[in-house]
């Protein structure tokens, strides 16, 4: 499946459509887009650390959601009304307080609401982090199946 949007096109799209969520100070960056895969980063911010010295669950879930949205749009093109209809994370290990990296890999494209799952998530040291099964609904007319968010720091 060819890439429908480049990193630059995705960044322009997010800046235009989601200026309150994706802006230079948000810490979110799209690092790479390739056939069937995408990598995004959430820069470390002290306010994302919860008691116990780990990155908060909502920060990890937001990054997983963003990674999958980037994966969907990179594959099908700009569809602002693609929405997450389910997101679940299995927390396997707490991440260290530093940048988080999420890699989303597409399994297949289809015609209905797309299920996605991240069976492997790792840090730079290759230790498991949260996995994120999820579903996205692409509206109005392009409905596809996708897979996976891999979060690492």
PDB file of C-alpha atoms in Angstrom:
ATOM      1  CA  UNK A   1       0.000   0.000   0.000  1.00  0.00           C
ATOM      2  CA  UNK A   2       1.614   3.246  -1.091  1.00  0.00           C
ATOM      3  CA  UNK A   3       1.922   6.239   1.206  1.00  0.00           C
ATOM      4  CA  UNK A   4      -0.852   8.778   0.492  1.00  0.00           C
ATOM      5  CA  UNK A   5       0.595  11.597   2.643  1.00  0.00           C
ATOM      6  CA  UNK A   6       4.216  12.505   3.407  1.00  0.00           C
ATOM      7  CA  UNK A   7       5.500  13.732   6.779  1.00  0.00           C
ATOM      8  CA  UNK A   8       5.310  17.351   5.566  1.00  0.00           C
ATOM      9  CA  UNK A   9       1.729  16.921   4.267  1.00  0.00           C
ATOM     10  CA  UNK A  10       0.666  15.291   7.536  1.00  0.00           C
ATOM     11  CA  UNK A  11       2.212  18.103   9.596  1.00  0.00           C
ATOM     12  CA  UNK A  12       0.448  20.754   7.482  1.00  0.00           C
ATOM     13  CA  UNK A  13      -2.831  18.847   7.832  1.00  0.00           C
ATOM     14  CA  UNK A  14      -2.548  18.584  11.634  1.00  0.00           C
ATOM     15  CA  UNK A  15      -1.517  22.227  12.023  1.00  0.00           C
ATOM     16  CA  UNK A  16      -4.563  23.304   9.990  1.00  0.00           C
ATOM     17  CA  UNK A  17      -7.150  20.872  11.380  1.00  0.00           C
ATOM     18  CA  UNK A  18      -5.973  20.462  14.997  1.00  0.00           C
ATOM     19  CA  UNK A  19      -4.150  23.666  15.998  1.00  0.00           C
ATOM     20  CA  UNK A  20      -4.952  23.196  19.717  1.00  0.00           C
ATOM     21  CA  UNK A  21      -3.459  19.692  19.817  1.00  0.00           C
ATOM     22  CA  UNK A  22      -0.646  19.708  17.264  1.00  0.00           C
ATOM     23  CA  UNK A  23       1.589  22.751  17.516  1.00  0.00           C
ATOM     24  CA  UNK A  24       5.354  23.195  18.014  1.00  0.00           C
ATOM     25  CA  UNK A  25       5.148  23.416  21.823  1.00  0.00           C
ATOM     26  CA  UNK A  26       2.928  20.303  22.134  1.00  0.00           C
ATOM     27  CA  UNK A  27       5.972  18.049  21.864  1.00  0.00           C
ATOM     28  CA  UNK A  28       4.302  15.850  19.236  1.00  0.00           C
ATOM     29  CA  UNK A  29       6.340  15.191  16.111  1.00  0.00           C
ATOM     30  CA  UNK A  30       5.917  12.903  13.133  1.00  0.00           C
ATOM     31  CA  UNK A  31       9.340  11.363  12.602  1.00  0.00           C
ATOM     32  CA  UNK A  32       8.849   8.997   9.680  1.00  0.00           C
ATOM     33  CA  UNK A  33       6.260   7.600   7.311  1.00  0.00           C
ATOM     34  CA  UNK A  34       6.934   4.517   5.191  1.00  0.00           C
ATOM     35  CA  UNK A  35       4.837   1.874   3.506  1.00  0.00           C
ATOM     36  CA  UNK A  36       2.798   0.157   6.239  1.00  0.00           C
ATOM     37  CA  UNK A  37       4.506   2.046   9.068  1.00  0.00           C
ATOM     38  CA  UNK A  38       4.750   5.388  10.870  1.00  0.00           C
ATOM     39  CA  UNK A  39       6.775   6.703  13.810  1.00  0.00           C
ATOM     40  CA  UNK A  40       5.769   9.601  16.078  1.00  0.00           C
ATOM     41  CA  UNK A  41       7.365  11.070  19.190  1.00  0.00           C
ATOM     42  CA  UNK A  42       6.062  12.778  22.319  1.00  0.00           C
ATOM     43  CA  UNK A  43       8.828  14.927  23.778  1.00  0.00           C
ATOM     44  CA  UNK A  44       9.310  14.531  27.508  1.00  0.00           C
ATOM     45  CA  UNK A  45       7.444  17.102  29.597  1.00  0.00           C
ATOM     46  CA  UNK A  46       7.660  17.183  33.368  1.00  0.00           C
ATOM     47  CA  UNK A  47       3.903  17.706  33.632  1.00  0.00           C
ATOM     48  CA  UNK A  48       3.402  14.253  32.023  1.00  0.00           C
ATOM     49  CA  UNK A  49       5.078  12.504  34.971  1.00  0.00           C
ATOM     50  CA  UNK A  50       2.763  11.044  37.591  1.00  0.00           C
ATOM     51  CA  UNK A  51       3.585  10.117  41.194  1.00  0.00           C
ATOM     52  CA  UNK A  52       6.051   7.250  41.159  1.00  0.00           C
ATOM     53  CA  UNK A  53       8.238   8.860  38.512  1.00  0.00           C
ATOM     54  CA  UNK A  54       6.646   7.388  35.395  1.00  0.00           C
ATOM     55  CA  UNK A  55       4.898   8.845  32.347  1.00  0.00           C
ATOM     56  CA  UNK A  56       1.144   9.064  32.937  1.00  0.00           C
ATOM     57  CA  UNK A  57      -1.277   6.661  31.271  1.00  0.00           C
ATOM     58  CA  UNK A  58      -3.247   9.447  29.547  1.00  0.00           C
ATOM     59  CA  UNK A  59      -0.016  10.669  27.912  1.00  0.00           C
ATOM     60  CA  UNK A  60       0.707   7.178  26.582  1.00  0.00           C
ATOM     61  CA  UNK A  61      -2.880   6.724  25.382  1.00  0.00           C
ATOM     62  CA  UNK A  62      -2.816  10.082  23.607  1.00  0.00           C
ATOM     63  CA  UNK A  63       0.413   9.128  21.845  1.00  0.00           C
ATOM     64  CA  UNK A  64      -1.033   5.743  20.802  1.00  0.00           C
ATOM     65  CA  UNK A  65      -4.139   7.472  19.449  1.00  0.00           C
ATOM     66  CA  UNK A  66      -2.060  10.050  17.571  1.00  0.00           C
ATOM     67  CA  UNK A  67       0.209   7.364  16.090  1.00  0.00           C
ATOM     68  CA  UNK A  68      -2.731   5.411  14.727  1.00  0.00           C
ATOM     69  CA  UNK A  69      -4.413   8.532  13.347  1.00  0.00           C
ATOM     70  CA  UNK A  70      -1.158   9.392  11.543  1.00  0.00           C
ATOM     71  CA  UNK A  71      -0.998   5.823  10.205  1.00  0.00           C
ATOM     72  CA  UNK A  72      -4.566   5.971   8.924  1.00  0.00           C
ATOM     73  CA  UNK A  73      -4.181   9.344   7.244  1.00  0.00           C
ATOM     74  CA  UNK A  74      -0.797   8.462   5.743  1.00  0.00           C
ATOM     75  CA  UNK A  75      -2.455   5.434   4.124  1.00  0.00           C
ATOM     76  CA  UNK A  76      -5.790   6.891   2.946  1.00  0.00           C
ATOM     77  CA  UNK A  77      -5.140  10.621   2.675  1.00  0.00           C
ATOM     78  CA  UNK A  78      -6.662  13.599   4.513  1.00  0.00           C
ATOM     79  CA  UNK A  79      -9.940  12.521   6.130  1.00  0.00           C
ATOM     80  CA  UNK A  80     -10.544  14.861   9.097  1.00  0.00           C
ATOM     81  CA  UNK A  81     -13.629  12.933  10.227  1.00  0.00           C
ATOM     82  CA  UNK A  82     -11.813   9.641  10.845  1.00  0.00           C
ATOM     83  CA  UNK A  83     -12.578   8.964  14.524  1.00  0.00           C
ATOM     84  CA  UNK A  84     -11.358   6.534  17.160  1.00  0.00           C
ATOM     85  CA  UNK A  85     -14.226   4.303  18.251  1.00  0.00           C
ATOM     86  CA  UNK A  86     -12.262   2.153  20.696  1.00  0.00           C
ATOM     87  CA  UNK A  87      -8.873   2.426  22.407  1.00  0.00           C
ATOM     88  CA  UNK A  88      -7.516   0.057  25.033  1.00  0.00           C
ATOM     89  CA  UNK A  89      -4.028  -0.174  26.519  1.00  0.00           C
ATOM     90  CA  UNK A  90      -2.422  -3.064  28.380  1.00  0.00           C
ATOM     91  CA  UNK A  91       0.275  -1.537  30.584  1.00  0.00           C
ATOM     92  CA  UNK A  92       3.155  -4.031  30.661  1.00  0.00           C
ATOM     93  CA  UNK A  93       5.933  -1.907  32.135  1.00  0.00           C
ATOM     94  CA  UNK A  94       6.241   1.663  33.279  1.00  0.00           C
ATOM     95  CA  UNK A  95       8.297   3.892  30.980  1.00  0.00           C
ATOM     96  CA  UNK A  96      11.154   6.030  32.201  1.00  0.00           C
ATOM     97  CA  UNK A  97      10.542   9.789  32.268  1.00  0.00           C
ATOM     98  CA  UNK A  98      11.911  10.645  28.809  1.00  0.00           C
ATOM     99  CA  UNK A  99      10.654  10.996  25.221  1.00  0.00           C
ATOM    100  CA  UNK A 100       8.135   8.375  24.111  1.00  0.00           C
ATOM    101  CA  UNK A 101       8.194   6.968  20.580  1.00  0.00           C
ATOM    102  CA  UNK A 102       5.220   5.182  19.029  1.00  0.00           C
ATOM    103  CA  UNK A 103       5.390   3.123  15.856  1.00  0.00           C
ATOM    104  CA  UNK A 104       2.145   2.272  14.117  1.00  0.00           C
ATOM    105  CA  UNK A 105       2.083  -0.529  11.562  1.00  0.00           C
ATOM    106  CA  UNK A 106      -0.846  -1.210   9.255  1.00  0.00           C
ATOM    107  CA  UNK A 107      -1.882  -4.819   8.768  1.00  0.00           C
ATOM    108  CA  UNK A 108      -4.438  -4.357   6.024  1.00  0.00           C
ATOM    109  CA  UNK A 109      -6.860  -1.885   4.542  1.00  0.00           C
ATOM    110  CA  UNK A 110     -10.507  -2.857   4.252  1.00  0.00           C
ATOM    111  CA  UNK A 111     -14.010  -1.447   3.901  1.00  0.00           C
ATOM    112  CA  UNK A 112     -15.304  -1.304   7.498  1.00  0.00           C
ATOM    113  CA  UNK A 113     -14.270   0.280  10.782  1.00  0.00           C
ATOM    114  CA  UNK A 114     -10.611  -0.661  11.145  1.00  0.00           C
ATOM    115  CA  UNK A 115      -9.409  -2.684  14.124  1.00  0.00           C
ATOM    116  CA  UNK A 116      -5.841  -1.965  15.171  1.00  0.00           C
ATOM    117  CA  UNK A 117      -3.634  -3.677  17.718  1.00  0.00           C
ATOM    118  CA  UNK A 118      -0.105  -3.241  18.956  1.00  0.00           C
ATOM    119  CA  UNK A 119       1.209  -6.634  20.013  1.00  0.00           C
ATOM    120  CA  UNK A 120       4.726  -5.411  20.732  1.00  0.00           C
ATOM    121  CA  UNK A 121       5.821  -2.183  22.345  1.00  0.00           C
ATOM    122  CA  UNK A 122       9.384  -1.522  23.421  1.00  0.00           C
ATOM    123  CA  UNK A 123      11.720   1.079  24.813  1.00  0.00           C
ATOM    124  CA  UNK A 124      15.156   1.917  23.496  1.00  0.00           C
ATOM    125  CA  UNK A 125      16.361  -0.868  25.810  1.00  0.00           C
ATOM    126  CA  UNK A 126      13.883  -3.302  24.198  1.00  0.00           C
ATOM    127  CA  UNK A 127      11.712  -3.734  27.279  1.00  0.00           C
ATOM    128  CA  UNK A 128       7.947  -4.108  26.781  1.00  0.00           C
ATOM    129  CA  UNK A 129       5.759  -1.047  27.224  1.00  0.00           C
ATOM    130  CA  UNK A 130       2.005  -0.668  26.782  1.00  0.00           C
ATOM    131  CA  UNK A 131       0.266  -2.300  23.855  1.00  0.00           C
ATOM    132  CA  UNK A 132      -2.713  -0.615  22.296  1.00  0.00           C
ATOM    133  CA  UNK A 133      -5.513  -2.444  20.501  1.00  0.00           C
ATOM    134  CA  UNK A 134      -7.886  -0.001  18.840  1.00  0.00           C
ATOM    135  CA  UNK A 135     -10.451   0.752  16.154  1.00  0.00           C
ATOM    136  CA  UNK A 136     -10.781   3.819  13.964  1.00  0.00           C
ATOM    137  CA  UNK A 137     -13.756   4.725  11.822  1.00  0.00           C
ATOM    138  CA  UNK A 138     -12.920   6.671   8.708  1.00  0.00           C
ATOM    139  CA  UNK A 139     -15.691   8.949   7.479  1.00  0.00           C
ATOM    140  CA  UNK A 140     -17.417   9.841   5.249  1.00  0.00           C
ATOM    141  CA  UNK A 141     -16.650   7.271   2.534  1.00  0.00           C
ATOM    142  CA  UNK A 142     -13.269   5.579   3.034  1.00  0.00           C
ATOM    143  CA  UNK A 143     -13.502   2.872   5.689  1.00  0.00           C
ATOM    144  CA  UNK A 144     -10.354   0.797   6.202  1.00  0.00           C
ATOM    145  CA  UNK A 145      -8.718  -1.739   8.532  1.00  0.00           C
ATOM    146  CA  UNK A 146      -5.444  -0.978  10.288  1.00  0.00           C
ATOM    147  CA  UNK A 147      -3.122  -2.213  12.942  1.00  0.00           C
ATOM    148  CA  UNK A 148      -0.740  -1.406  15.623  1.00  0.00           C
ATOM    149  CA  UNK A 149       0.868   1.119  17.822  1.00  0.00           C
ATOM    150  CA  UNK A 150       4.232   0.372  19.342  1.00  0.00           C
ATOM    151  CA  UNK A 151       5.294   2.756  22.121  1.00  0.00           C
ATOM    152  CA  UNK A 152       8.884   3.102  23.240  1.00  0.00           C
ATOM    153  CA  UNK A 153      11.011   5.671  24.994  1.00  0.00           C
TER     154      UNK A 153
END
